[in-house]
Coordinates of C-alpha atoms and ligand atoms in Angstrom, one line a residue:
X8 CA -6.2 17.9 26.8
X9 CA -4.6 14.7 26.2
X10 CA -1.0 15.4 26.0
X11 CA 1.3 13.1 24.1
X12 CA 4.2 11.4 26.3
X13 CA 7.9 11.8 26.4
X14 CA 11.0 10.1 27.6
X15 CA 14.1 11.8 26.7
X16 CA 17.3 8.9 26.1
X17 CA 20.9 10.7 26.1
X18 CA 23.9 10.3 27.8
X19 CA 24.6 13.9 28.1
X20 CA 22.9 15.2 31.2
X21 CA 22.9 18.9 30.0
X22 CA 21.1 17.6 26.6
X23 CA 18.2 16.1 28.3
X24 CA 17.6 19.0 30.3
X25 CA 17.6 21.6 27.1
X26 CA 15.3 18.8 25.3
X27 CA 12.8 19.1 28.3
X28 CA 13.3 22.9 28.4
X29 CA 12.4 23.3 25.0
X30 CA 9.8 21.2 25.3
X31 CA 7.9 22.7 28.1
X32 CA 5.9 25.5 26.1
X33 CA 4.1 22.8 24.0
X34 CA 1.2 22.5 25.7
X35 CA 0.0 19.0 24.2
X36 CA 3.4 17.4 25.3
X37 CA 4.3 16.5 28.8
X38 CA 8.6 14.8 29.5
X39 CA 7.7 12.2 31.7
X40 CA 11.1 10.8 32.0
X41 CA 14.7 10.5 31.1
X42 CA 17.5 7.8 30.7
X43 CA 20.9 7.9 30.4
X44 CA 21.7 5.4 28.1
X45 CA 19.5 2.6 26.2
X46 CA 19.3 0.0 28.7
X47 CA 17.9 2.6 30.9
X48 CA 15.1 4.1 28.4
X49 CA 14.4 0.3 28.1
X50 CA 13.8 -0.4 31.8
X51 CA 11.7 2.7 32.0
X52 CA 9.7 2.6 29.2
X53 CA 7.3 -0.2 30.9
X54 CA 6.8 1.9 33.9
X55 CA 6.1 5.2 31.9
X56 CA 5.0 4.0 29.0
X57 CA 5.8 7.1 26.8
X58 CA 4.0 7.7 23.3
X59 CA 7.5 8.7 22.0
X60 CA 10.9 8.6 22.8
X61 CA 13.6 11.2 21.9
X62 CA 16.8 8.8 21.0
X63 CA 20.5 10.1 21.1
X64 CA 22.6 7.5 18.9
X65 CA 26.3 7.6 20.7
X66 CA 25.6 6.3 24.3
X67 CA 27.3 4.0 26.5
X68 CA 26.1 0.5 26.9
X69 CA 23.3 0.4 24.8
X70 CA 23.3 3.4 21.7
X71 CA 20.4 4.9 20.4
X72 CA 20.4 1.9 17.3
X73 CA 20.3 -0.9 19.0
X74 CA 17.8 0.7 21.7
X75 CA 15.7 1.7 19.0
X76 CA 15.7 -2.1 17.4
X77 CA 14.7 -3.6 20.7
X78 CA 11.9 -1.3 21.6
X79 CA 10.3 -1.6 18.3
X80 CA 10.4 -5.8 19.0
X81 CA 9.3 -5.1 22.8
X82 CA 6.9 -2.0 22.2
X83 CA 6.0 -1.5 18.7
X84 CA 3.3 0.9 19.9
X85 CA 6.3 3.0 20.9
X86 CA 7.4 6.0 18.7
X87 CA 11.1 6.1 18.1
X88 CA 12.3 10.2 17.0
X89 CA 16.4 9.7 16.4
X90 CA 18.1 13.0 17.4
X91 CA 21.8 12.8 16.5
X92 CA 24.4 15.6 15.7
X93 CA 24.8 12.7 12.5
X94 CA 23.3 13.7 9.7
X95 CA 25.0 11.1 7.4
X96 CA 23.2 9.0 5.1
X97 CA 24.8 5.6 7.0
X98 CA 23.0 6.4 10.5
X99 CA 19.8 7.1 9.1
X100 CA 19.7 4.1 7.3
X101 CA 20.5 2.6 9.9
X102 CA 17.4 4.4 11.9
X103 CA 15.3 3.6 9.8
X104 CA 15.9 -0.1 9.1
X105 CA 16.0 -0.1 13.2
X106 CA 12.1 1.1 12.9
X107 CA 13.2 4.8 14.3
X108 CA 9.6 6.9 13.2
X109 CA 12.2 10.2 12.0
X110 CA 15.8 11.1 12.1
X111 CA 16.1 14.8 13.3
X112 CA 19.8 16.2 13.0
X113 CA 21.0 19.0 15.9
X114 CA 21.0 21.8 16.2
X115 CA 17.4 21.9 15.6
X116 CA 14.2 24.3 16.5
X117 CA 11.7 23.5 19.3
X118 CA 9.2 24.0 16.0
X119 CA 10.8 21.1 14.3
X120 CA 11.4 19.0 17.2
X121 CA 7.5 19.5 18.6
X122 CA 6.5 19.0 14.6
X123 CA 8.0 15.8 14.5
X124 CA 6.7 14.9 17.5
X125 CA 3.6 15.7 16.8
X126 CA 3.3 13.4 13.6
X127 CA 5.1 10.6 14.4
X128 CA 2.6 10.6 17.4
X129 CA -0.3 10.7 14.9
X130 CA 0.6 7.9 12.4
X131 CA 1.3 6.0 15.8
X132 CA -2.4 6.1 16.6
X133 CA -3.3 5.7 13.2
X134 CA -1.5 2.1 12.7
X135 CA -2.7 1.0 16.3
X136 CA -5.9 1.9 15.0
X137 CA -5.3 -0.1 12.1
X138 CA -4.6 -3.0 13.3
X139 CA -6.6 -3.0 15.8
X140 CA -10.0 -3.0 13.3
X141 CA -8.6 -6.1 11.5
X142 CA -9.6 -9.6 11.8
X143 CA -7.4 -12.7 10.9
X144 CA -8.1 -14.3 7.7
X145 CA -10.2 -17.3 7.9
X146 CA -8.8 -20.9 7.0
X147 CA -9.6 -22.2 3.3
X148 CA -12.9 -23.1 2.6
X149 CA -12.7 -23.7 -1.8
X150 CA -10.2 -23.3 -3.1
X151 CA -9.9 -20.7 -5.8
X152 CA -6.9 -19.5 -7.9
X153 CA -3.9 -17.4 -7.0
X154 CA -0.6 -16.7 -8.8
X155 CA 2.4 -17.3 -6.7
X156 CA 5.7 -15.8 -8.2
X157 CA 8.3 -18.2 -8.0
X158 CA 10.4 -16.8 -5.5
X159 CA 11.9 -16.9 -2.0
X160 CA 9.2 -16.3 0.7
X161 CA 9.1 -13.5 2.3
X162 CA 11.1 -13.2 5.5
X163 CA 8.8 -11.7 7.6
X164 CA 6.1 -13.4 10.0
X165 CA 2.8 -12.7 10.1
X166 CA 2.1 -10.9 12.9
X167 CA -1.8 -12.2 14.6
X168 CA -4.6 -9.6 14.2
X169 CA -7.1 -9.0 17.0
X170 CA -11.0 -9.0 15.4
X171 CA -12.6 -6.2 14.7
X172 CA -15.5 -4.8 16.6
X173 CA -18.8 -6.1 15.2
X174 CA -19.9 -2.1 14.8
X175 CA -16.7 -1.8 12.1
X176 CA -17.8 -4.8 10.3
X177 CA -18.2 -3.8 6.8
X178 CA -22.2 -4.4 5.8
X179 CA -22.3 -8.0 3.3
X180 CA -23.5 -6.8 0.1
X181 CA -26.7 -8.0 -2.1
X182 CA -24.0 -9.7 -4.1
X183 CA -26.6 -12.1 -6.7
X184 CA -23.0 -13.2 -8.6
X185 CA -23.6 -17.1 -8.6
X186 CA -19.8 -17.6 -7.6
X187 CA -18.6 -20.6 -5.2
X188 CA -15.7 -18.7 -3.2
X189 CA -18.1 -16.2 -1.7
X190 CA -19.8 -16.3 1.0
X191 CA -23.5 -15.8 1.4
X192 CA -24.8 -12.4 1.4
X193 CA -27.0 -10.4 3.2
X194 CA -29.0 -7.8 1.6
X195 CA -28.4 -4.1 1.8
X196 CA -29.3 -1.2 0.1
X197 CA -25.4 -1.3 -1.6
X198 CA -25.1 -1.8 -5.8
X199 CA -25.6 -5.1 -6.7
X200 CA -24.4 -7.1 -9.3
X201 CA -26.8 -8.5 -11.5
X202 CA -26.0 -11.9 -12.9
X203 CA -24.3 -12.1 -16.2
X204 CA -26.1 -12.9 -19.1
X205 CA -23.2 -12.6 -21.9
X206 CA -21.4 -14.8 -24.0
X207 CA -19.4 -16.0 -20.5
X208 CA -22.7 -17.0 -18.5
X209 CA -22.4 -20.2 -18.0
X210 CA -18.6 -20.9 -18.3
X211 CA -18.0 -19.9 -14.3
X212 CA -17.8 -23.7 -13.2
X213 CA -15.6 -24.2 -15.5
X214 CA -13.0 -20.7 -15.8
X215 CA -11.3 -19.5 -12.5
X216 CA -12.5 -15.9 -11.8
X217 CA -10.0 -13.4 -13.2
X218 CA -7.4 -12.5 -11.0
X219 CA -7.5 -8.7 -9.6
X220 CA -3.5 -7.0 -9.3
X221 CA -3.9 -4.2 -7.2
X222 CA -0.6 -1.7 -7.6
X223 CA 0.3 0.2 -5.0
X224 CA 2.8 2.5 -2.8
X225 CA 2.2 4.7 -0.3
X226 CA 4.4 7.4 -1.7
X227 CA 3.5 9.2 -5.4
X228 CA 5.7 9.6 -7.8
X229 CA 7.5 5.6 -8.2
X230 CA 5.8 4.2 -11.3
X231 CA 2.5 2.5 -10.2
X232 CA 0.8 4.0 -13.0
X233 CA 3.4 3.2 -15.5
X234 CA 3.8 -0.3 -14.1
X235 CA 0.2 -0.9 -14.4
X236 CA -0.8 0.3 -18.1
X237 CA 2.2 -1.6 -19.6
X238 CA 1.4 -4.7 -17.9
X239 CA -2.2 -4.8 -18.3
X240 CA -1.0 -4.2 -22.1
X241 CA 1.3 -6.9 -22.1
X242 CA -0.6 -9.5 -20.1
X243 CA -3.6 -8.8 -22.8
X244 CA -1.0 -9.7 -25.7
X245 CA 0.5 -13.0 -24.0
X246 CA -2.3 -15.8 -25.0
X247 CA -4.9 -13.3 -25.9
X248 CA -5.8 -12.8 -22.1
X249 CA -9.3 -10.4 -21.4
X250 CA -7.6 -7.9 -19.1
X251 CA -9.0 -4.7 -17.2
X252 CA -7.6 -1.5 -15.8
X253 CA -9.5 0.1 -13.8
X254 CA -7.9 3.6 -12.2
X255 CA -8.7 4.1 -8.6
X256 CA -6.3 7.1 -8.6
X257 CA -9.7 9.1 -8.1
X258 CA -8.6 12.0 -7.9
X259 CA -5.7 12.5 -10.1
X260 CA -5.5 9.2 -11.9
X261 CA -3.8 9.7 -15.6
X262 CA -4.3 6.5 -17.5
X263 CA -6.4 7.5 -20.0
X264 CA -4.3 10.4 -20.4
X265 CA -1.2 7.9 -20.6
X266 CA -2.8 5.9 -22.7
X267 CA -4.4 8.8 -25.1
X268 CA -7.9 7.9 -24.5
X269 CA -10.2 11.0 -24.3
X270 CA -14.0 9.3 -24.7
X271 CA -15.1 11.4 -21.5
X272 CA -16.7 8.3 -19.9
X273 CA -15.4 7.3 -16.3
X274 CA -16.5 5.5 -12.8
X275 CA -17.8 8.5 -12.3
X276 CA -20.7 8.4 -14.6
X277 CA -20.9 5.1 -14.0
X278 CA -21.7 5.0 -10.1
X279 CA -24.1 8.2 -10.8
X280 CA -26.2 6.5 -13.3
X281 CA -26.5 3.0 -12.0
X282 CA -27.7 1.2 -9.0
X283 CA -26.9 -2.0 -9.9
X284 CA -24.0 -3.5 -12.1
X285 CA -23.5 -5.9 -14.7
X286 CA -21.4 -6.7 -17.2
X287 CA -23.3 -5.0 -20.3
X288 CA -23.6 -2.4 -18.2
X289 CA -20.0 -2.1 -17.4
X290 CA -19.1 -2.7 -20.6
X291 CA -20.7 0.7 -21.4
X292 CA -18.3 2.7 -19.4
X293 CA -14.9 0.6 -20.5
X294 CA -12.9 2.7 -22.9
X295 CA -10.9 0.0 -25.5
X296 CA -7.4 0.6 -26.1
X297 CA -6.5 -0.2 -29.3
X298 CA -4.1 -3.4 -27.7
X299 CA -7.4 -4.8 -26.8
X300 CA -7.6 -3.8 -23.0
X301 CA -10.6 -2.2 -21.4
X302 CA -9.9 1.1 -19.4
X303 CA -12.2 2.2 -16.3
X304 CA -10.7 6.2 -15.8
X305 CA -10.7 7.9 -13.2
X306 CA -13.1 11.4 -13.4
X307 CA -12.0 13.8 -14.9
X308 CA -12.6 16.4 -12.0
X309 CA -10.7 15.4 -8.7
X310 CA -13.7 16.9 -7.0
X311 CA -15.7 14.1 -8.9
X312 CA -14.1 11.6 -6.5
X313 CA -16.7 11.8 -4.3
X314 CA -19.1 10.1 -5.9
X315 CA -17.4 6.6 -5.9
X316 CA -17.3 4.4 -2.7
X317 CA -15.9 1.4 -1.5
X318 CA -19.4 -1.2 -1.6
X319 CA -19.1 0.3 -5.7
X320 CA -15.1 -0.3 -6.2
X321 CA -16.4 -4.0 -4.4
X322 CA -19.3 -4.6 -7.3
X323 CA -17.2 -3.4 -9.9
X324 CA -14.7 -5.4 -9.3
X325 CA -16.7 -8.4 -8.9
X326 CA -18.5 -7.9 -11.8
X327 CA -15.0 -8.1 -13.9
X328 CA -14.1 -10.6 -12.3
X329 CA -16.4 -12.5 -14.5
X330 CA -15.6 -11.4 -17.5
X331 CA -11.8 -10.7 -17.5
X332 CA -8.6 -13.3 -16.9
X333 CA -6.7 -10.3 -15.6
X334 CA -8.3 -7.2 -13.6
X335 CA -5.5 -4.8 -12.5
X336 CA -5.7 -2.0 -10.3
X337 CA -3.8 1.5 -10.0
X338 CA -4.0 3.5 -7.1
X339 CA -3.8 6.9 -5.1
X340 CA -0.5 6.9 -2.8
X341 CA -3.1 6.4 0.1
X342 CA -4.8 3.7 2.7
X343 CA -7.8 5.4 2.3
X344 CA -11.3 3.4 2.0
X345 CA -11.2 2.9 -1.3
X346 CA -7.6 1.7 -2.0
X347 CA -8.4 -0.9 1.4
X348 CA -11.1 -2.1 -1.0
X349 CA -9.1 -2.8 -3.9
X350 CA -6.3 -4.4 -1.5
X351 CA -8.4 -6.3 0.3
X352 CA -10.1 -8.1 -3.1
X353 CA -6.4 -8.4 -4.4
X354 CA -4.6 -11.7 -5.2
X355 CA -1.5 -9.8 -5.3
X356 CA -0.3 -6.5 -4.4
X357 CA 2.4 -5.0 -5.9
X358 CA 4.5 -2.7 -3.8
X359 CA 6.9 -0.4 -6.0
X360 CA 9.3 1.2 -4.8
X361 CA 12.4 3.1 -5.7
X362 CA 15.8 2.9 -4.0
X363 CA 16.1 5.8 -2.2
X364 CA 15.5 6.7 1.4
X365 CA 11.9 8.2 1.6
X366 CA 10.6 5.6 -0.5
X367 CA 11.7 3.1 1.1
X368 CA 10.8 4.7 4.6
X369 CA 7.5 5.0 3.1
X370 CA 7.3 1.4 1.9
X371 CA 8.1 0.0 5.0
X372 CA 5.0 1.7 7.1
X373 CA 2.9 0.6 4.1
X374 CA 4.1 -3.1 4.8
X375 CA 3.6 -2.6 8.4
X376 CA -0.2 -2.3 7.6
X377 CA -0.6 -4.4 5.0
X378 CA 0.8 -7.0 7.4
X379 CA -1.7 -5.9 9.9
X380 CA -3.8 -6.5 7.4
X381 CA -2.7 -9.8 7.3
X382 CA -2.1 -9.4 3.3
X383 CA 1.5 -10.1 3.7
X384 CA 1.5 -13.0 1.5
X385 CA 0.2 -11.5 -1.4
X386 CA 2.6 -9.0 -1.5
X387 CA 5.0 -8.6 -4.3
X388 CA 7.9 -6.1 -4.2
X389 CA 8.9 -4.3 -7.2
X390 CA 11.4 -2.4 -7.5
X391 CA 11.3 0.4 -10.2
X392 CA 14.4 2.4 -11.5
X393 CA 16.5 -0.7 -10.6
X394 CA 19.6 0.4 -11.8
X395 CA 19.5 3.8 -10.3
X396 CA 21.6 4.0 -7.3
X397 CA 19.8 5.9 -5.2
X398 CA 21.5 5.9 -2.0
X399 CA 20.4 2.2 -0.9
X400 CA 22.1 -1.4 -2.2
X401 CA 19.1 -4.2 -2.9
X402 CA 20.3 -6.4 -0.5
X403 CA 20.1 -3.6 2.2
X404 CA 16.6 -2.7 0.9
X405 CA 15.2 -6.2 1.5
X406 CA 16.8 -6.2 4.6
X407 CA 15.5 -3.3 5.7
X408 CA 11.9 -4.2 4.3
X409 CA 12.2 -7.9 5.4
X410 CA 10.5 -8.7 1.9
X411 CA 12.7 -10.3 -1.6
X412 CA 12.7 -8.1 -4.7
X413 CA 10.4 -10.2 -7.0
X414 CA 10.6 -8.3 -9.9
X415 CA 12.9 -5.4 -11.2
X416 CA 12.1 -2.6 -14.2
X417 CA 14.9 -0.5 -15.1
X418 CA 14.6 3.0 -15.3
X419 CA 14.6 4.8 -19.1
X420 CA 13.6 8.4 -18.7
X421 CA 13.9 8.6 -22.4
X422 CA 12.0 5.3 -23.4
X423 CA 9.2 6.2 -20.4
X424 CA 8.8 9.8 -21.1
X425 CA 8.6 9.8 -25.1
X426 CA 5.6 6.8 -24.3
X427 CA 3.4 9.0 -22.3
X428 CA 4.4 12.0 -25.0
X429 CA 2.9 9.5 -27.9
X430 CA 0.0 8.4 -25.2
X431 CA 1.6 5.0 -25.8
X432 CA 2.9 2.4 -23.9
X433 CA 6.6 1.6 -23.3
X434 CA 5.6 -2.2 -23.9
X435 CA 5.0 -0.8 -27.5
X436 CA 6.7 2.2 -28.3
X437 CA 10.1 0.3 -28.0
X438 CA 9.5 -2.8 -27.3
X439 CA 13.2 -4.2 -27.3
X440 CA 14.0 -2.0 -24.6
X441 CA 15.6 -3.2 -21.4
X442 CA 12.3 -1.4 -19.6
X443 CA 9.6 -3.0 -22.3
X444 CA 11.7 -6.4 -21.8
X445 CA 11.2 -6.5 -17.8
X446 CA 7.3 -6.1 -18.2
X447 CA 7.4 -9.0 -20.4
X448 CA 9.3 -10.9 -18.0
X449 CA 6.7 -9.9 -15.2
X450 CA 3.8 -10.5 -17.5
X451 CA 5.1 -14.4 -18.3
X452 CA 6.0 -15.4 -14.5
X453 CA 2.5 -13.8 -13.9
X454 CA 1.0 -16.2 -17.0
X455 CA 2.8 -19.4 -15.9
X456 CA 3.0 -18.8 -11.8
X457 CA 2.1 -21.4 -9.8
X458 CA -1.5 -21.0 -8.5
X459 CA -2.3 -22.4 -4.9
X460 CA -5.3 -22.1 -3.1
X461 CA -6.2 -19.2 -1.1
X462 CA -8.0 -18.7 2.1
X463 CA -11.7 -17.3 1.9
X464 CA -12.7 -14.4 4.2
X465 CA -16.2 -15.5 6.3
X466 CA -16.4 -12.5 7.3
X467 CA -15.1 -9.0 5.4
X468 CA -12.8 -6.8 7.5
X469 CA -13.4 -3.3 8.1
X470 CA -12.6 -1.7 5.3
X471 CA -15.2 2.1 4.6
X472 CA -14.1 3.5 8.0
X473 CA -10.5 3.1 8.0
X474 CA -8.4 6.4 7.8
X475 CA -6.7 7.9 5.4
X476 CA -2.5 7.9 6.2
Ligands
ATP512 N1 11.3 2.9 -15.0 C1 11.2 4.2 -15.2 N2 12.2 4.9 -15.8 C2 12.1 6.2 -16.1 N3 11.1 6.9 -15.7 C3 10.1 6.3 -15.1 C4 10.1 4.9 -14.8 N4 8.9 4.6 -14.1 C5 8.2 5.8 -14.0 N5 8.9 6.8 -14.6 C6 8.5 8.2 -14.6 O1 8.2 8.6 -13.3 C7 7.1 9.5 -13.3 C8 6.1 8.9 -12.3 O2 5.6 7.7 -12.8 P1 4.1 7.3 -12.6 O3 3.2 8.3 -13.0 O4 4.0 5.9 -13.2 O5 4.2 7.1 -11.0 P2 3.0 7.0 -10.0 O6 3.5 6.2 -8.8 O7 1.8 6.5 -10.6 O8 2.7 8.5 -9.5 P3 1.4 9.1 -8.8 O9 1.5 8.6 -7.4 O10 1.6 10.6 -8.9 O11 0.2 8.6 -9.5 C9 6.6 9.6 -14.7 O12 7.0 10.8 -15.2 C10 7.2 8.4 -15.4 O13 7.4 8.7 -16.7
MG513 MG1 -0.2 7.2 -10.8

């Protein structure tokens, strides 16, 4: 059995030895080491080369913090587990914004101590993995259209990618689109689009492709879907833009529930009666709002899910690109296949958060991918619930997260919760509220951003065999 690797970092000789006592019934785990301080566990760790390290905070020379901050520059493939008789909010702030993977406060259980262990371990694989697969973007060959907020960059770097083995590569799709920024395709057995015939044929030369917004977190609960219905409804009433929702939330998604539509149609049908994809036939399977948007649900079983792929979220969402200014995308709090479709296709991703600790724990794994990715620069923090004091200041936050707040909606249980009660958008059901007001503000610097070009991929990443986190 392959056991998972531990050093044990504290200054208190008696500690250690408990740590490794406790330790030694788990029979995937094996102590390989211990240091006294953290200039020691730093010294060791390129001999040993643990898969985690246990991390005391108060030590001489070096503490547990500052340890912590170093190994995650020198050794990022390094799990960091915090165990500190501190439980205050302050230390494991300051854990976390070190890149410590959890905060365990003594006394504590051999069960809890081997259960953290144990999945900090696991996400570790999982983002080696990650980025691993991923291959750098490729430099521009057209240039196409992308919103830029205006804003400060982003502080952090772009860390390089290594390519991904040719056996990951995602298959190139039968894509017949006639569209300049793609590359050739391949054929395959995947839907296909089928070239459009409407009212917009002909128009591609001259109209940019709509731009896809793909909204995501990897924690539930923060306001994606919330974010997403009211500004597809508000970028749909500034300039009488086309705009699309489409609800990747597979599983669970609640839009047409937030939004009072009931018609009974969803992706679901849609991928099980169809092969191939235009816009006619798509148009079949959008639900109208009555603000003008076109809704593609989620199905209504979670079961249902199933049925939908990533080479189908791919055609669908190059097929609206055709026909929509605007295609925006809420998802599932997961990188699972079909969410790394919709991200990889995005212009920009928004990333909401929330100010308090998990979220914001959460957020920063999920940028640690998407920079691995190497879709940092589409990235768009938003922060949701602004005002609500949560245990973290904004300027900590972006510190932490390396990224700029670019927009802020304030939170308004009352406003929020009375919309989804009417099925009704905030944007509409009060529309001179703080919350309604901040949407608009998004939806304008959206409208009148400056566009630059973007790079075109050559080749597509991996994106169908990625895990879910
Ligand atoms: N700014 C806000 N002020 C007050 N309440 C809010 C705000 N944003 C969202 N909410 C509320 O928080 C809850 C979660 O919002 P929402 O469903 O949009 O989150 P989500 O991220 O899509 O969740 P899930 O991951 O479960 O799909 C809802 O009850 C919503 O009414
Ligand atoms: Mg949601």
């Amino acid at each position: 059995m392959e056991k998972i690797t531990i050093l044990v970092a504290d200054d208190v000789p008696q500690t250690r030895k408990d740590i490794t006592r406790l330790l030694y019934f788990e029979e995937d785990m094996d102590v390989i080491g211990e240091a006294g301080d953290g200039v020691e566990a730093l010294q060791k760790i390129g001999d040993l080369k643990p898969d985690v390290i246990l991390m005391d905070i108060n030590m001489p020379q070096m503490d547990g913090i500052a340890a912590t901050e170093r190994i995650c520059e020198l050794y990022p493939t390094v799990a960091v587990v915090i165990i500190s008789i501190q439980g205050e909010p302050e230390y494991m702030k300051k854990a976390m914004f070190a890149g410590a993977r959890d905060y365990l406060v003594k006394p504590l259980s051999s069960e809890e101590m081997a259960n953290s262990i144990r999945n900090v371990y696991r996400q570790q694989k999982q983002r080696t993995r990650v980025s691993q697969v991923y291959t750098p973007p490729q430099p521009p060959q057209h240039e196409t259209m992308q919103y830029v907020a205006e804003e400060k960059p982003s502080m952090m770097a772009q860390p390089a990618a290594s390519s991904p083995p040719q056996d990951l590569m995602l298959p190139q799709k039968a894509i017949t689109v006639e569209n300049k920024t793609e590359a050739p395709a391949a054929p395959s057995a995947v839907p296909a689009v089928i070239p459009q015939e409407s009212h917009n044929a002909g128009q591609h030369d001259e109209k940019p492709l709509g731009m896809v917004t793909t909204v995501f977190c990897g924690k539930g609960g923060v306001g994606k879907t919330t974010l997403a219905t009211n500004l597809a409804v508000v970028l749909s009433q500034s300039g009488k833009k086309k705009v699309a929702l489409i609800d990747l939330d597979l599983q669970f998604g609640d839009i047409a529930v937030m939004l009072n539509l009931t018609d009974g149609k969803t992706i679901c049908e849609l991928v099980r009666e169809h092969e191939t994809f235009s816009s006619e036939i798509l148009q079949n399977y959008m639900l109208r709002h009555f603000t003008g948007i076109d809704i593609l649900p989620a199905p209504v079983l979670p079961q249902h899910a199933e049925y939908v792929n990533p080479e189908h979220i791919e055609a669908i969402i190059k097929c609206l690109k055709q026909n929509y200014d605007y295609i925006i995308v809420d998802t599932s709090p997961m990188f699972h296949d079909i969410n790394l479709q919709a991200l990889d296709m995005s212009e920009q991703i928004l990333l909401v958060v929330t100010r308090d600790i998990a979220t914001i724990k959460n957020a920063k794994t999920s940028l640690n991918i998407l920079d691995s990715l190497n879709y940092r620069e589409r990235v768009r923090l938003v922060l949701n619930r602004s005002d609500q004091d949560l245990g973290v200041d904004i300027p900590d936050l972006e510190k932490g997260l390396e990224i700029v707040v670019s927009h802020q909606i304030p939170g308004d249980e009352r406003t929020v919760v009375s919309a989804i009660n009417k099925g009704v958008p905030v944007i509409l059901s009060n529309s001179s509220s703080d919350i309604a007001k901040s949407f608009r503000r998004m939806s304008e610097r959206m409208v009148s951003g400056k566009r630059l070009p973007v790079p075109e991929k050559q080749n597509k990443p991996l994106i169908n065999r990625i895990f879910s986190l």
